[in-house]
C-alpha cells in the first residue's frame, strides 16, 4: 500500500494506480474482518458458559444465602502462640544478660577449699587404691586407643580395596 501511495503521489490522476490502492485497502480490511469474525466465533462458547454460570449463581445464591446466614458460625477467636525458636535460642544462648550467681564467692571458696583438708587426709590413708584405679584406667584407655587404631587401619584397607562408586550399579534408577 505504501508503494501505491508513492506512485499515486508521483502520477497525479492515474486511475489504475488509484484503483489498485483502493483494492489493496479493501483486501486489507477484508482480512481484518475475517480474523475478527473467527475470534468472535471462538469467544462465543465462553460467553454462553459465563451466561449459564451467572444464571446459576443468581438462582442458587438466593437459597444459598439463606443457608449461609443460618449455618455461618462465628470464626474462632485467635489464640496467642509462642514462638518456640526464640525459646530454644534463649535456652542455648542465654537470656542476653549475665546469669545471676547461685552462690557467693565465700560459699564457693568454702566448698572448694574448706573441705580440702578432710579430703587430703582421706587420700593419705588410701594411696594404693587410687594408684590401682589409675593404673587400670590407663590400661583401659590404652586398650581403647589400640581398638580405635585397629578399626581405622581396617577401614583404610577397605577403602583401598573398594574404590568410591564401585558399589551396587545394577539398581541405579
Tab-separated table of C-alpha atoms in Angstrom:
chain	number	residue	atom	x	y	z
A	1	UNK	CA	0.000	0.000	0.000
A	2	UNK	CA	2.863	2.352	0.744
A	3	UNK	CA	4.265	1.813	-2.727
A	4	UNK	CA	0.887	2.504	-4.297
A	5	UNK	CA	0.565	5.718	-2.306
A	6	UNK	CA	4.017	6.798	-3.538
A	7	UNK	CA	3.066	6.028	-7.139
A	8	UNK	CA	-0.186	7.926	-6.709
A	9	UNK	CA	1.776	10.922	-5.405
A	10	UNK	CA	4.123	10.802	-8.410
A	11	UNK	CA	1.414	10.318	-11.047
A	12	UNK	CA	-1.319	12.809	-10.360
A	13	UNK	CA	-4.506	11.318	-11.707
A	14	UNK	CA	-3.592	7.820	-12.903
A	15	UNK	CA	-6.798	5.846	-12.365
A	16	UNK	CA	-5.166	2.387	-12.473
A	17	UNK	CA	-2.900	3.219	-9.531
A	18	UNK	CA	-5.848	4.689	-7.649
A	19	UNK	CA	-7.933	1.568	-8.354
A	20	UNK	CA	-5.080	-0.704	-7.157
A	21	UNK	CA	-4.766	1.333	-3.988
A	22	UNK	CA	-8.481	1.075	-3.235
A	23	UNK	CA	-8.475	-2.686	-3.925
A	24	UNK	CA	-5.493	-3.181	-1.599
A	25	UNK	CA	-7.276	-1.250	1.163
A	26	UNK	CA	-10.446	-3.312	0.672
A	27	UNK	CA	-8.464	-6.599	0.768
A	28	UNK	CA	-6.661	-5.464	3.929
A	29	UNK	CA	-9.931	-4.740	5.711
A	30	UNK	CA	-11.444	-7.958	4.382
A	31	UNK	CA	-8.652	-9.967	6.058
A	32	UNK	CA	-9.089	-7.986	9.282
A	33	UNK	CA	-12.864	-8.629	9.321
A	34	UNK	CA	-12.397	-12.375	8.747
A	35	UNK	CA	-9.908	-12.545	11.636
A	36	UNK	CA	-12.301	-10.687	13.922
A	37	UNK	CA	-15.196	-12.985	12.981
A	38	UNK	CA	-13.068	-16.053	13.764
A	39	UNK	CA	-12.151	-14.513	17.098
A	40	UNK	CA	-15.818	-13.871	17.900
A	41	UNK	CA	-16.707	-17.465	16.974
A	42	UNK	CA	-14.015	-18.713	19.376
A	43	UNK	CA	-15.295	-16.496	22.189
A	44	UNK	CA	-18.979	-17.320	21.721
A	45	UNK	CA	-18.892	-20.627	23.713
A	46	UNK	CA	-17.095	-18.838	26.528
A	47	UNK	CA	-19.757	-16.142	26.664
A	48	UNK	CA	-22.542	-18.739	26.738
A	49	UNK	CA	-20.808	-20.616	29.549
A	50	UNK	CA	-20.451	-17.411	31.574
A	51	UNK	CA	-24.129	-16.623	30.963
A	52	UNK	CA	-25.098	-20.052	32.355
A	53	UNK	CA	-22.872	-19.548	35.380
A	54	UNK	CA	-24.383	-16.146	36.077
A	55	UNK	CA	-27.908	-17.585	35.876
A	56	UNK	CA	-26.979	-20.475	38.172
A	57	UNK	CA	-25.333	-18.150	40.658
A	58	UNK	CA	-28.337	-15.785	40.772
A	59	UNK	CA	-30.881	-18.599	41.219
A	60	UNK	CA	-28.688	-20.564	43.588
A	61	UNK	CA	-27.497	-17.549	45.551
A	62	UNK	CA	-30.942	-16.760	46.934
A	63	UNK	CA	-31.239	-20.202	48.527
A	64	UNK	CA	-27.576	-20.476	49.439
A	65	UNK	CA	-27.543	-17.049	51.127
A	66	UNK	CA	-30.267	-18.198	53.499
A	67	UNK	CA	-28.377	-21.369	54.389
A	68	UNK	CA	-25.084	-19.497	54.678
A	69	UNK	CA	-26.604	-16.961	57.044
A	70	UNK	CA	-28.126	-19.663	59.234
A	71	UNK	CA	-25.148	-22.015	59.347
A	72	UNK	CA	-22.391	-19.406	59.293
A	73	UNK	CA	-20.601	-19.937	62.611
A	74	UNK	CA	-18.546	-17.194	64.136
A	75	UNK	CA	-14.878	-17.676	63.497
A	76	UNK	CA	-12.870	-18.995	66.398
A	77	UNK	CA	-11.066	-16.277	68.304
A	78	UNK	CA	-7.395	-16.005	67.617
A	79	UNK	CA	-5.288	-17.592	70.321
A	80	UNK	CA	-1.877	-16.318	71.298
A	81	UNK	CA	1.001	-18.510	70.260
A	82	UNK	CA	4.568	-18.895	71.412
A	83	UNK	CA	7.419	-18.837	69.002
A	84	UNK	CA	9.444	-21.849	70.072
A	85	UNK	CA	12.533	-20.900	68.128
A	86	UNK	CA	13.123	-17.914	70.371
A	87	UNK	CA	12.629	-20.069	73.453
A	88	UNK	CA	15.120	-22.605	72.174
A	89	UNK	CA	17.525	-19.841	71.266
A	90	UNK	CA	17.253	-18.421	74.769
A	91	UNK	CA	17.906	-21.869	76.208
A	92	UNK	CA	21.090	-22.190	74.163
A	93	UNK	CA	22.490	-18.674	74.223
A	94	UNK	CA	21.008	-17.439	77.487
A	95	UNK	CA	18.687	-14.544	78.078
A	96	UNK	CA	21.053	-11.883	76.825
A	97	UNK	CA	22.275	-10.773	80.224
A	98	UNK	CA	24.729	-12.415	82.628
A	99	UNK	CA	23.375	-15.180	84.799
A	100	UNK	CA	22.603	-14.387	88.394
A	101	UNK	CA	25.164	-16.108	90.626
A	102	UNK	CA	23.801	-19.004	92.652
A	103	UNK	CA	26.387	-18.736	95.435
A	104	UNK	CA	28.664	-16.104	96.831
A	105	UNK	CA	32.433	-16.138	96.489
A	106	UNK	CA	32.800	-17.131	100.154
A	107	UNK	CA	30.457	-20.088	99.699
A	108	UNK	CA	32.388	-21.189	96.641
A	109	UNK	CA	35.725	-20.880	98.487
A	110	UNK	CA	34.448	-22.902	101.434
A	111	UNK	CA	33.056	-25.529	99.114
A	112	UNK	CA	36.241	-25.713	97.099
A	113	UNK	CA	38.923	-25.342	99.758
A	114	UNK	CA	37.123	-25.689	103.069
A	115	UNK	CA	36.650	-29.412	102.649
A	116	UNK	CA	40.109	-29.831	101.152
A	117	UNK	CA	41.734	-30.608	104.500
A	118	UNK	CA	39.417	-33.564	105.151
A	119	UNK	CA	39.767	-34.892	101.582
A	120	UNK	CA	43.576	-34.671	101.690
A	121	UNK	CA	43.625	-36.719	104.905
A	122	UNK	CA	41.457	-39.401	103.268
A	123	UNK	CA	43.771	-39.521	100.273
A	124	UNK	CA	46.805	-40.094	102.507
A	125	UNK	CA	45.163	-43.166	104.031
A	126	UNK	CA	44.236	-44.756	100.654
A	127	UNK	CA	47.138	-44.139	98.258
A	128	UNK	CA	47.307	-47.727	96.960
A	129	UNK	CA	43.645	-47.870	95.949
A	130	UNK	CA	43.958	-44.708	93.835
A	131	UNK	CA	47.152	-45.966	92.194
A	132	UNK	CA	45.470	-49.239	91.273
A	133	UNK	CA	42.448	-47.371	89.902
A	134	UNK	CA	44.685	-45.002	87.952
A	135	UNK	CA	46.734	-47.895	86.562
A	136	UNK	CA	43.610	-49.831	85.493
A	137	UNK	CA	42.196	-46.635	83.949
A	138	UNK	CA	45.388	-46.151	81.937
A	139	UNK	CA	45.250	-49.757	80.731
A	140	UNK	CA	41.625	-49.357	79.654
A	141	UNK	CA	42.481	-46.140	77.853
A	142	UNK	CA	45.404	-47.790	76.041
A	143	UNK	CA	43.201	-50.724	75.022
A	144	UNK	CA	40.545	-48.342	73.712
A	145	UNK	CA	43.158	-46.432	71.709
A	146	UNK	CA	44.506	-49.701	70.292
A	147	UNK	CA	40.998	-50.834	69.263
A	148	UNK	CA	40.371	-47.467	67.590
A	149	UNK	CA	43.704	-47.641	65.737
A	150	UNK	CA	42.918	-51.186	64.531
A	151	UNK	CA	39.461	-50.084	63.385
A	152	UNK	CA	40.935	-47.182	61.418
A	153	UNK	CA	43.501	-49.500	59.799
A	154	UNK	CA	40.739	-51.931	58.747
A	155	UNK	CA	38.762	-49.020	57.295
A	156	UNK	CA	41.821	-47.803	55.389
A	157	UNK	CA	42.377	-51.284	53.917
A	158	UNK	CA	38.703	-51.493	52.964
A	159	UNK	CA	38.895	-48.131	51.177
A	160	UNK	CA	41.976	-49.330	49.255
A	161	UNK	CA	40.124	-52.422	48.010
A	162	UNK	CA	36.734	-50.791	47.383
A	163	UNK	CA	37.023	-47.619	45.341
A	164	UNK	CA	34.328	-44.981	45.583
A	165	UNK	CA	31.385	-45.662	43.262
A	166	UNK	CA	32.168	-49.384	42.824
A	167	UNK	CA	29.115	-50.477	44.799
A	168	UNK	CA	25.729	-51.645	43.534
A	169	UNK	CA	25.484	-50.399	39.960
A	170	UNK	CA	22.518	-52.592	38.980
A	171	UNK	CA	19.787	-50.776	40.880
A	172	UNK	CA	20.504	-47.257	39.742
A	173	UNK	CA	17.192	-45.647	38.881
